[in-house]
Short mmCIF file of C-alpha atoms in Angstrom, two decimals:
data_model
loop_
_atom_site.label_atom_id
_atom_site.label_comp_id
_atom_site.label_asym_id
_atom_site.label_seq_id
_atom_site.Cartn_x
_atom_site.Cartn_y
_atom_site.Cartn_z
CA MET A 104 -106.33 -16.08 17.90
CA ASN A 105 -104.53 -12.92 16.72
CA ALA A 106 -100.93 -12.12 17.98
CA THR A 107 -100.70 -8.67 18.68
CA THR A 108 -97.97 -7.13 16.37
CA PRO A 109 -95.15 -5.31 18.85
CA GLN A 110 -94.76 -1.80 17.94
CA PRO A 111 -91.57 0.16 17.63
CA PRO A 112 -90.00 3.07 20.19
CA VAL A 113 -91.28 5.80 20.05
CA ARG A 114 -88.29 8.19 18.46
CA THR A 115 -88.00 11.96 20.09
CA GLY A 116 -85.38 13.24 17.26
CA THR A 117 -83.37 11.78 14.57
CA PRO A 118 -79.54 10.72 15.13
CA THR A 119 -78.56 13.57 13.02
CA MET A 120 -80.28 16.36 15.54
CA LEU A 121 -79.46 14.40 19.05
CA THR A 122 -76.02 13.62 18.42
CA ILE A 123 -76.12 17.54 17.67
CA ALA A 124 -78.63 18.76 20.56
CA ARG A 125 -75.69 16.74 22.07
CA ILE A 126 -73.20 19.43 20.56
CA ALA A 127 -75.34 22.04 21.77
CA ARG A 128 -74.88 20.61 25.37
CA VAL A 129 -71.03 20.58 25.95
CA LEU A 130 -70.48 24.10 24.48
CA VAL A 131 -72.66 25.40 26.44
CA GLY A 132 -71.83 23.74 29.42
CA LEU A 133 -68.49 24.57 29.24
CA LEU A 134 -69.53 28.17 28.50
CA PHE A 135 -71.26 28.81 30.98
CA ILE A 136 -68.13 26.62 33.24
CA ILE A 137 -65.82 29.51 31.87
CA SER A 138 -67.96 32.83 31.84
CA GLY A 139 -68.40 31.58 35.20
CA LEU A 140 -64.81 31.41 36.72
CA ILE A 141 -63.15 34.05 34.96
CA LYS A 142 -66.11 36.23 36.63
CA MET A 143 -66.24 34.21 40.23
CA ASN A 144 -61.58 35.51 39.75
CA ASP A 145 -62.35 38.41 40.07
CA PRO A 146 -66.08 38.35 42.20
CA VAL A 147 -65.21 42.87 43.50
CA GLY A 148 -64.77 43.58 39.73
CA THR A 149 -68.42 41.93 38.65
CA GLN A 150 -69.86 43.77 41.98
CA ILE A 151 -68.75 46.85 40.31
CA LYS A 152 -70.53 45.75 36.80
CA MET A 153 -73.89 44.56 38.01
CA THR A 154 -73.79 47.64 40.27
CA GLU A 155 -73.60 49.92 37.35
CA TYR A 156 -76.35 48.07 35.96
CA PHE A 157 -79.06 48.32 38.93
CA GLU A 158 -78.02 52.15 39.15
CA VAL A 159 -78.61 52.58 35.33
CA PHE A 160 -82.12 50.22 36.35
CA ALA A 161 -83.01 53.00 38.84
CA GLU A 162 -82.36 55.84 37.17
CA ASP A 163 -84.40 54.63 34.24
CA LEU A 164 -87.52 53.81 36.28
CA PRO A 165 -87.55 55.75 39.39
CA ALA A 166 -90.52 54.59 40.62
CA LEU A 167 -88.91 51.35 41.58
CA ALA A 168 -85.39 52.51 41.89
CA PHE A 169 -86.29 51.87 46.16
CA PHE A 170 -85.80 48.01 45.33
CA PHE A 171 -82.90 48.16 43.02
CA HIS A 172 -81.48 50.71 45.68
CA ALA A 173 -81.94 48.18 48.22
CA PHE A 174 -79.74 45.22 46.22
CA ILE A 175 -76.93 47.27 46.24
CA PRO A 176 -75.31 46.37 49.44
CA TYR A 177 -75.65 42.98 48.75
CA MET A 178 -74.13 43.18 45.11
CA LEU A 179 -70.72 41.16 46.61
CA TYR A 180 -72.95 38.28 47.60
CA LEU A 181 -75.09 38.40 44.71
CA SER A 182 -71.42 38.57 41.90
CA VAL A 183 -70.95 35.49 43.78
CA PHE A 184 -73.60 33.51 43.71
CA MET A 185 -74.44 34.60 40.34
CA CYS A 186 -70.87 33.04 39.31
CA ALA A 187 -71.29 30.38 40.97
CA ALA A 188 -74.55 29.82 39.33
CA GLU A 189 -72.47 29.67 36.21
CA VAL A 190 -70.11 27.52 37.32
CA VAL A 191 -73.08 25.16 38.27
CA LEU A 192 -75.22 25.02 35.91
CA GLY A 193 -72.21 24.45 33.41
CA VAL A 194 -71.25 21.05 35.57
CA ALA A 195 -75.30 20.15 35.81
CA LEU A 196 -75.32 20.12 31.75
CA LEU A 197 -71.97 18.39 31.32
CA VAL A 198 -72.80 15.42 33.65
CA SER A 199 -76.53 15.30 33.06
CA TYR A 200 -77.29 15.99 36.41
CA ARG A 201 -81.46 16.34 36.73
CA PRO A 202 -81.11 17.61 33.15
CA LYS A 203 -84.59 18.57 33.00
CA LEU A 204 -84.35 21.26 36.01
CA THR A 205 -80.64 22.26 34.96
CA THR A 206 -82.43 22.51 31.64
CA TRP A 207 -85.16 24.98 32.29
CA LEU A 208 -82.97 27.17 35.30
CA LEU A 209 -80.19 27.89 32.17
CA LEU A 210 -82.70 29.18 29.89
CA LEU A 211 -84.07 31.47 32.97
CA LEU A 212 -80.57 32.81 33.15
CA VAL A 213 -79.43 33.24 29.48
CA GLY A 214 -83.13 35.20 29.68
CA PHE A 215 -81.87 37.36 32.20
CA PHE A 216 -78.83 38.26 30.43
CA THR A 217 -79.98 38.39 27.10
CA PHE A 218 -82.46 40.70 29.07
CA LEU A 219 -79.90 43.01 30.46
CA THR A 220 -77.76 42.88 27.13
CA PHE A 221 -80.09 43.97 24.87
CA TYR A 222 -80.67 46.71 27.20
CA SER A 223 -77.33 48.33 27.15
CA ALA A 224 -76.94 47.59 23.20
CA TYR A 225 -80.24 49.63 22.35
CA PHE A 226 -80.15 52.42 25.40
CA ASN A 227 -76.86 52.66 25.14
CA LYS A 228 -76.56 52.73 28.75
CA VAL A 229 -73.56 50.04 30.00
CA THR A 230 -71.24 49.58 27.05
CA ASP A 231 -69.06 46.87 28.99
CA CYS A 232 -72.13 43.48 29.68
CA GLY A 233 -69.09 42.02 31.80
CA CYS A 234 -69.50 38.60 30.25
CA PHE A 235 -66.23 37.75 30.16
CA GLY A 236 -64.64 40.04 33.18
CA GLU A 237 -61.65 41.54 32.37
CA ALA A 238 -60.56 38.39 29.97
CA LEU A 239 -62.66 39.46 26.82
CA LYS A 240 -64.76 42.79 26.41
CA LEU A 241 -67.63 42.53 24.42
CA LYS A 242 -69.97 45.42 22.60
CA PRO A 243 -73.38 45.41 23.39
CA TRP A 244 -74.65 44.20 20.57
CA THR A 245 -72.34 41.39 20.43
CA SER A 246 -73.56 40.48 24.05
CA PHE A 247 -76.86 40.24 22.75
CA THR A 248 -76.61 38.48 20.00
CA LYS A 249 -73.97 36.08 21.95
CA ASP A 250 -77.23 36.22 24.72
CA VAL A 251 -79.51 35.02 21.39
CA VAL A 252 -77.88 32.03 19.95
CA LEU A 253 -77.24 30.62 23.81
CA MET A 254 -80.85 30.71 24.22
CA VAL A 255 -81.55 28.97 20.59
CA LEU A 256 -79.09 26.20 21.59
CA ILE A 257 -80.05 25.99 25.41
CA LEU A 258 -83.92 25.62 23.43
CA PHE A 259 -82.53 23.16 21.12
CA ILE A 260 -81.41 21.22 24.56
CA ILE A 261 -85.38 20.98 25.95
CA GLY A 262 -86.36 20.09 22.68
CA HIS A 263 -84.18 16.65 22.82
CA ARG A 264 -84.24 16.93 26.81
CA ASN A 265 -86.04 13.35 27.56
CA ARG A 266 -83.19 11.22 25.67
CA MET A 267 -80.83 12.78 27.54
CA LYS A 268 -80.61 9.98 31.05
CA ALA A 269 -80.47 11.65 34.07
CA ARG A 270 -76.88 10.35 35.77
CA LYS A 271 -76.54 10.15 39.77
CA THR A 272 -73.73 13.30 39.24
CA GLY A 273 -74.59 15.13 42.04
CA TRP A 274 -70.82 15.50 44.57
CA ALA A 275 -69.58 16.85 40.98
CA VAL A 276 -71.78 19.51 41.20
CA PHE A 277 -71.71 20.07 45.29
CA LEU A 278 -67.83 19.50 44.24
CA SER A 279 -68.58 22.56 41.40
CA PHE A 280 -70.45 24.88 43.78
CA VAL A 281 -67.55 24.41 46.79
CA LEU A 282 -65.44 24.98 44.62
CA SER A 283 -65.86 27.33 42.31
CA VAL A 284 -66.98 30.23 45.98
CA GLY A 285 -63.73 28.93 46.98
CA LEU A 286 -62.43 30.74 44.03
CA GLY A 287 -64.35 33.21 45.14
CA VAL A 288 -63.45 33.73 48.78
CA TRP A 289 -59.99 33.50 48.47
CA ALA A 290 -60.41 36.83 45.19
CA ILE A 291 -62.32 38.68 47.59
CA GLN A 292 -59.93 38.27 51.11
CA TYR A 293 -56.74 38.44 49.45
CA LEU A 294 -56.91 39.68 45.43
CA SER A 295 -57.57 37.57 41.95
CA PRO A 296 -55.53 34.91 41.29
CA ILE A 297 -54.80 35.81 37.89
CA ASP A 298 -54.87 39.76 38.01
CA MET A 299 -56.81 40.27 34.47
CA LEU A 300 -56.61 44.21 35.17
CA PRO A 301 -54.11 46.08 33.48
CA TYR A 302 -52.50 47.55 36.29
CA ALA A 303 -51.31 44.09 37.38
CA VAL A 304 -48.33 43.26 38.66
CA GLY A 305 -45.71 43.15 35.31
CA LYS A 306 -47.00 45.62 33.62
CA SER A 307 -46.31 48.98 32.23
CA ILE A 308 -48.22 51.94 33.05
CA PRO A 309 -46.71 54.63 31.38
CA THR A 310 -46.35 51.82 27.25
CA GLN A 311 -50.01 51.30 27.96
CA MET A 312 -51.12 54.78 28.12
CA LYS A 313 -50.38 54.90 24.73
CA PRO A 314 -50.98 52.96 21.25
CA SER A 315 -49.39 49.62 20.06
CA GLU A 316 -49.38 51.23 16.84
CA PRO A 317 -50.29 53.98 15.00
CA LEU A 318 -54.40 54.61 14.85
CA ARG A 319 -55.80 54.37 11.67
CA PHE A 320 -59.07 55.88 10.62
CA SER A 321 -61.24 55.56 7.89
CA TYR A 322 -64.27 59.08 7.53
CA ILE A 323 -67.86 58.10 6.60
CA MET A 324 -69.15 61.50 4.47
CA THR A 325 -72.12 62.63 2.75
CA LYS A 326 -73.17 64.23 -0.40
CA ASN A 327 -75.85 64.61 -1.83
CA GLY A 328 -77.91 62.26 0.22
CA GLN A 329 -75.23 59.05 -0.60
CA GLU A 330 -72.32 57.98 1.75
CA TYR A 331 -68.88 57.47 1.21
CA GLU A 332 -66.16 56.33 3.05
CA MET A 333 -62.59 58.01 2.28
CA GLU A 334 -59.24 57.04 4.02
CA LYS A 335 -59.00 60.30 4.01
CA TYR A 336 -60.74 63.82 5.41
CA PRO A 337 -61.62 65.25 2.08
CA THR A 338 -60.60 69.07 1.85
CA ASP A 339 -63.75 68.75 -0.64
CA THR A 340 -66.01 71.47 1.50
CA THR A 341 -68.90 70.15 -0.08
CA PHE A 342 -68.72 67.11 1.95
CA LYS A 343 -70.52 66.41 5.27
CA PHE A 344 -68.55 64.35 8.43
CA LYS A 345 -70.69 61.36 9.72
CA GLU A 346 -68.90 58.95 11.09
CA MET A 347 -64.55 58.23 12.07
CA ILE A 348 -64.34 54.56 12.53
CA THR A 349 -60.69 53.43 14.12
CA LEU A 350 -59.81 50.99 12.24
CA ASN A 351 -57.43 49.19 14.28
CA GLU A 352 -59.45 49.40 17.70
CA SER A 353 -56.36 47.02 18.98
CA ALA A 354 -53.93 49.08 18.60
CA LYS A 355 -55.64 52.00 20.87
CA PRO A 356 -54.60 52.59 24.25
CA LYS A 357 -55.23 50.47 26.86
CA ILE A 358 -54.87 52.58 29.78
CA THR A 359 -57.02 55.78 28.83
CA ASP A 360 -57.91 57.56 32.96
CA TYR A 361 -54.74 57.19 34.56
CA ARG A 362 -53.99 60.29 36.20
CA ILE A 363 -52.53 61.71 39.69
CA TRP A 364 -52.85 65.36 41.40
CA SER A 365 -53.38 66.95 44.19
CA ASP A 366 -53.88 70.88 44.52
CA THR A 367 -50.38 71.35 46.28
CA ASP A 368 -48.12 70.01 43.47
CA GLY A 369 -51.02 70.11 40.62
CA ASP A 370 -50.77 66.69 38.31
CA PHE A 371 -48.34 63.88 38.87
CA THR A 372 -49.36 61.44 37.23
CA GLU A 373 -45.38 61.53 35.28
CA GLN A 374 -44.24 62.25 38.77
CA SER A 375 -45.46 58.63 39.60
CA PHE A 376 -43.82 56.81 37.38
CA GLN A 377 -40.39 58.41 38.79
CA GLY A 378 -38.24 55.84 40.56
CA ASN A 379 -40.02 53.40 43.04
CA LYS A 380 -43.21 55.01 44.50
CA LEU A 381 -45.62 52.41 46.78
CA PHE A 382 -49.63 54.34 47.23
CA VAL A 383 -51.41 53.50 50.20
CA ILE A 384 -55.07 53.07 48.03
CA VAL A 385 -57.88 54.35 50.28
CA LYS A 386 -61.49 54.68 48.25
CA ASP A 387 -63.17 55.37 50.67
CA PRO A 388 -61.58 56.11 55.48
CA ALA A 389 -65.38 55.27 56.09
CA THR A 390 -66.43 51.88 54.63
CA ILE A 391 -62.35 50.76 55.63
CA ASP A 392 -61.53 47.23 57.04
CA ALA A 393 -59.84 49.50 60.23
CA GLY A 394 -57.80 46.89 61.68
CA SER A 395 -55.03 46.18 58.40
CA VAL A 396 -54.44 50.22 59.14
CA PRO A 397 -51.52 49.09 61.51
CA ALA A 398 -50.08 47.27 59.41
CA ILE A 399 -50.08 49.34 56.66
CA ARG A 400 -48.57 52.56 59.09
CA THR A 401 -46.17 50.20 60.00
CA LEU A 402 -44.30 49.32 56.18
CA ILE A 403 -44.96 53.49 55.95
CA ASN A 404 -42.86 54.19 59.13
CA GLU A 405 -39.73 51.42 58.27
CA LEU A 406 -40.03 52.47 54.10
CA LYS A 407 -39.10 56.07 55.35
CA GLY A 408 -34.98 56.86 54.22
CA THR A 409 -35.61 53.38 51.97
CA ASN A 410 -35.33 53.68 48.17
CA VAL A 411 -38.72 53.56 48.09
CA THR A 412 -41.20 56.81 48.61
CA PRO A 413 -44.65 56.02 50.14
CA LEU A 414 -47.61 58.55 49.05
CA LEU A 415 -51.44 57.68 49.92
CA LEU A 416 -53.92 57.47 46.63
CA THR A 417 -57.30 58.03 47.29
CA SER A 418 -60.50 59.70 45.73
CA ALA A 419 -61.76 60.79 48.84
CA SER A 420 -62.68 64.42 50.06
CA ASP A 421 -59.94 66.55 51.64
CA GLU A 422 -62.11 66.99 54.70
CA ALA A 423 -62.85 62.89 54.74
CA ILE A 424 -58.40 62.06 54.40
CA ASN A 425 -57.42 64.98 56.92
CA ALA A 426 -59.34 63.34 59.02
CA PHE A 427 -58.70 59.60 58.34
CA LYS A 428 -54.87 59.76 58.58
CA LYS A 429 -54.87 61.84 61.67
CA GLU A 430 -56.78 58.98 63.73
CA PHE A 431 -54.41 56.53 62.62
CA LEU A 432 -51.37 58.45 62.70
CA LEU A 433 -50.34 58.36 59.00
CA ASP A 434 -47.63 60.55 57.90
CA LEU A 435 -47.29 61.02 54.19
CA PRO A 436 -48.93 63.22 50.99
CA ALA A 437 -51.78 62.36 49.81
CA TYR A 438 -53.11 62.59 46.13
CA LYS A 439 -56.18 61.98 44.06
CA GLY A 440 -57.17 60.09 41.54
CA ASP A 441 -60.63 59.57 39.70
CA ALA A 442 -63.15 56.84 41.63
CA THR A 443 -63.23 54.28 38.81
CA VAL A 444 -59.49 53.94 38.00
CA LEU A 445 -58.75 52.97 42.05
CA LYS A 446 -61.21 50.70 41.60
CA THR A 447 -59.96 48.97 38.30
CA ILE A 448 -56.39 49.64 40.70
CA MET A 449 -57.12 47.92 43.57
CA ARG A 450 -60.02 45.95 45.23
CA ALA A 451 -59.47 46.05 47.85
CA ASP A 452 -59.51 49.08 50.13
CA PRO A 453 -57.66 49.69 51.70
CA GLY A 454 -54.84 48.01 49.56
CA THR A 455 -51.06 48.60 48.63
CA TRP A 456 -49.47 49.12 44.37
CA LEU A 457 -45.87 49.16 44.36
CA LEU A 458 -44.82 51.19 40.76
CA SER A 459 -41.17 51.05 40.31
CA ASN A 460 -40.66 53.46 37.14
CA GLY A 461 -44.25 52.60 35.83
CA PHE A 462 -43.98 49.30 36.31
CA VAL A 463 -46.05 47.61 38.24
CA ARG A 464 -44.12 45.00 40.98
CA GLY A 465 -46.35 44.63 43.72
CA LYS A 466 -49.62 44.51 44.67
CA TRP A 467 -51.46 43.28 48.05
CA HIS A 468 -54.70 43.28 49.67
CA ASN A 469 -54.80 44.31 53.33
CA ASN A 470 -55.06 41.10 54.33
CA ARG A 471 -51.86 40.34 53.77
CA THR A 472 -49.73 44.09 53.63
CA PRO A 473 -46.03 43.52 52.56
CA ASP A 474 -43.30 43.68 55.49
CA LYS A 475 -39.84 46.59 54.00
CA ALA A 476 -38.01 43.22 52.91
CA GLU A 477 -39.74 42.33 50.81
CA VAL A 478 -41.36 45.63 49.13
CA LEU A 479 -37.63 46.13 48.87
CA GLU A 480 -36.79 42.97 47.06
CA LEU A 481 -39.23 43.99 45.17
CA VAL A 482 -37.19 46.72 43.58
CA LYS A 483 -34.38 45.96 43.43
#
């Protein structure tokens, strides 16, 4: 009787390909964890960015406007969910928790992001995807390219998923979910643990309103159907201007839209950099946390007669802000600021922001309004 010759096991990939797949798994996992944590550090900022996307979709697809508008009131919860999903899936990929399910969910998530970044780039609708929050600004086509590369890597991982051994690491995935959501809740309740905004404590607003070095430009000109790039604008009038390119983008001012004014005093921007100013920022009197106002009112009253001047800063109408001041017995002058700028300065509503000669000395959520002693200590 002939003995059956044993067959060698079937391999699903060469050692080199498997090594590349493992490297890809680590890179994708780490990228998702880092991206998710950066955005979870500032979930309100993620909420603002996602709301911007949904408003664009509602405008471009009027037949579905009701659908997109329905999500906007819940956008903060959705932003926390999306950021947590990035972190959890990144951890799950690294620790090989249910690898088949994890890789397919990652592909679905990256597919969604790829659509958003392509839409932004092609139609020039949202010029910053917010992929890495305030830590890293990517141009639309750069964001799209990054997502395409991610998709290719994930597809490569999926192609080798049968070689990924599932491990009992659910505890690590659960822990990553708890910690990431905890980070988001903390940031919502007390502001970001790491403030990456240009209006953060320690930053000089006037300095950031100026370029860090003289800006340098090149000029794209056309003549007789040909393009020319020139360092200086030509005096030859036969050249036609096409485009101006900034050669040192990083030298551009970090802040370009900070402006404060009032109907009575006019432009107050420069005056806001003189001496010590405590700004009580109220973006929308109709939706603020009214329970936090008494502590702010107490602080305002205690600072009278000191070297710190309390001011109200808002983007609301005169009628709305005057009614707010009357309702909560707030005796301080009100100034106006752009709504987008105020959202960037302060993620809470209301919140307090301390400037001393243009330097940010303090920033507080309404859940932890400082007392008089803390404020005066910061401007000594």
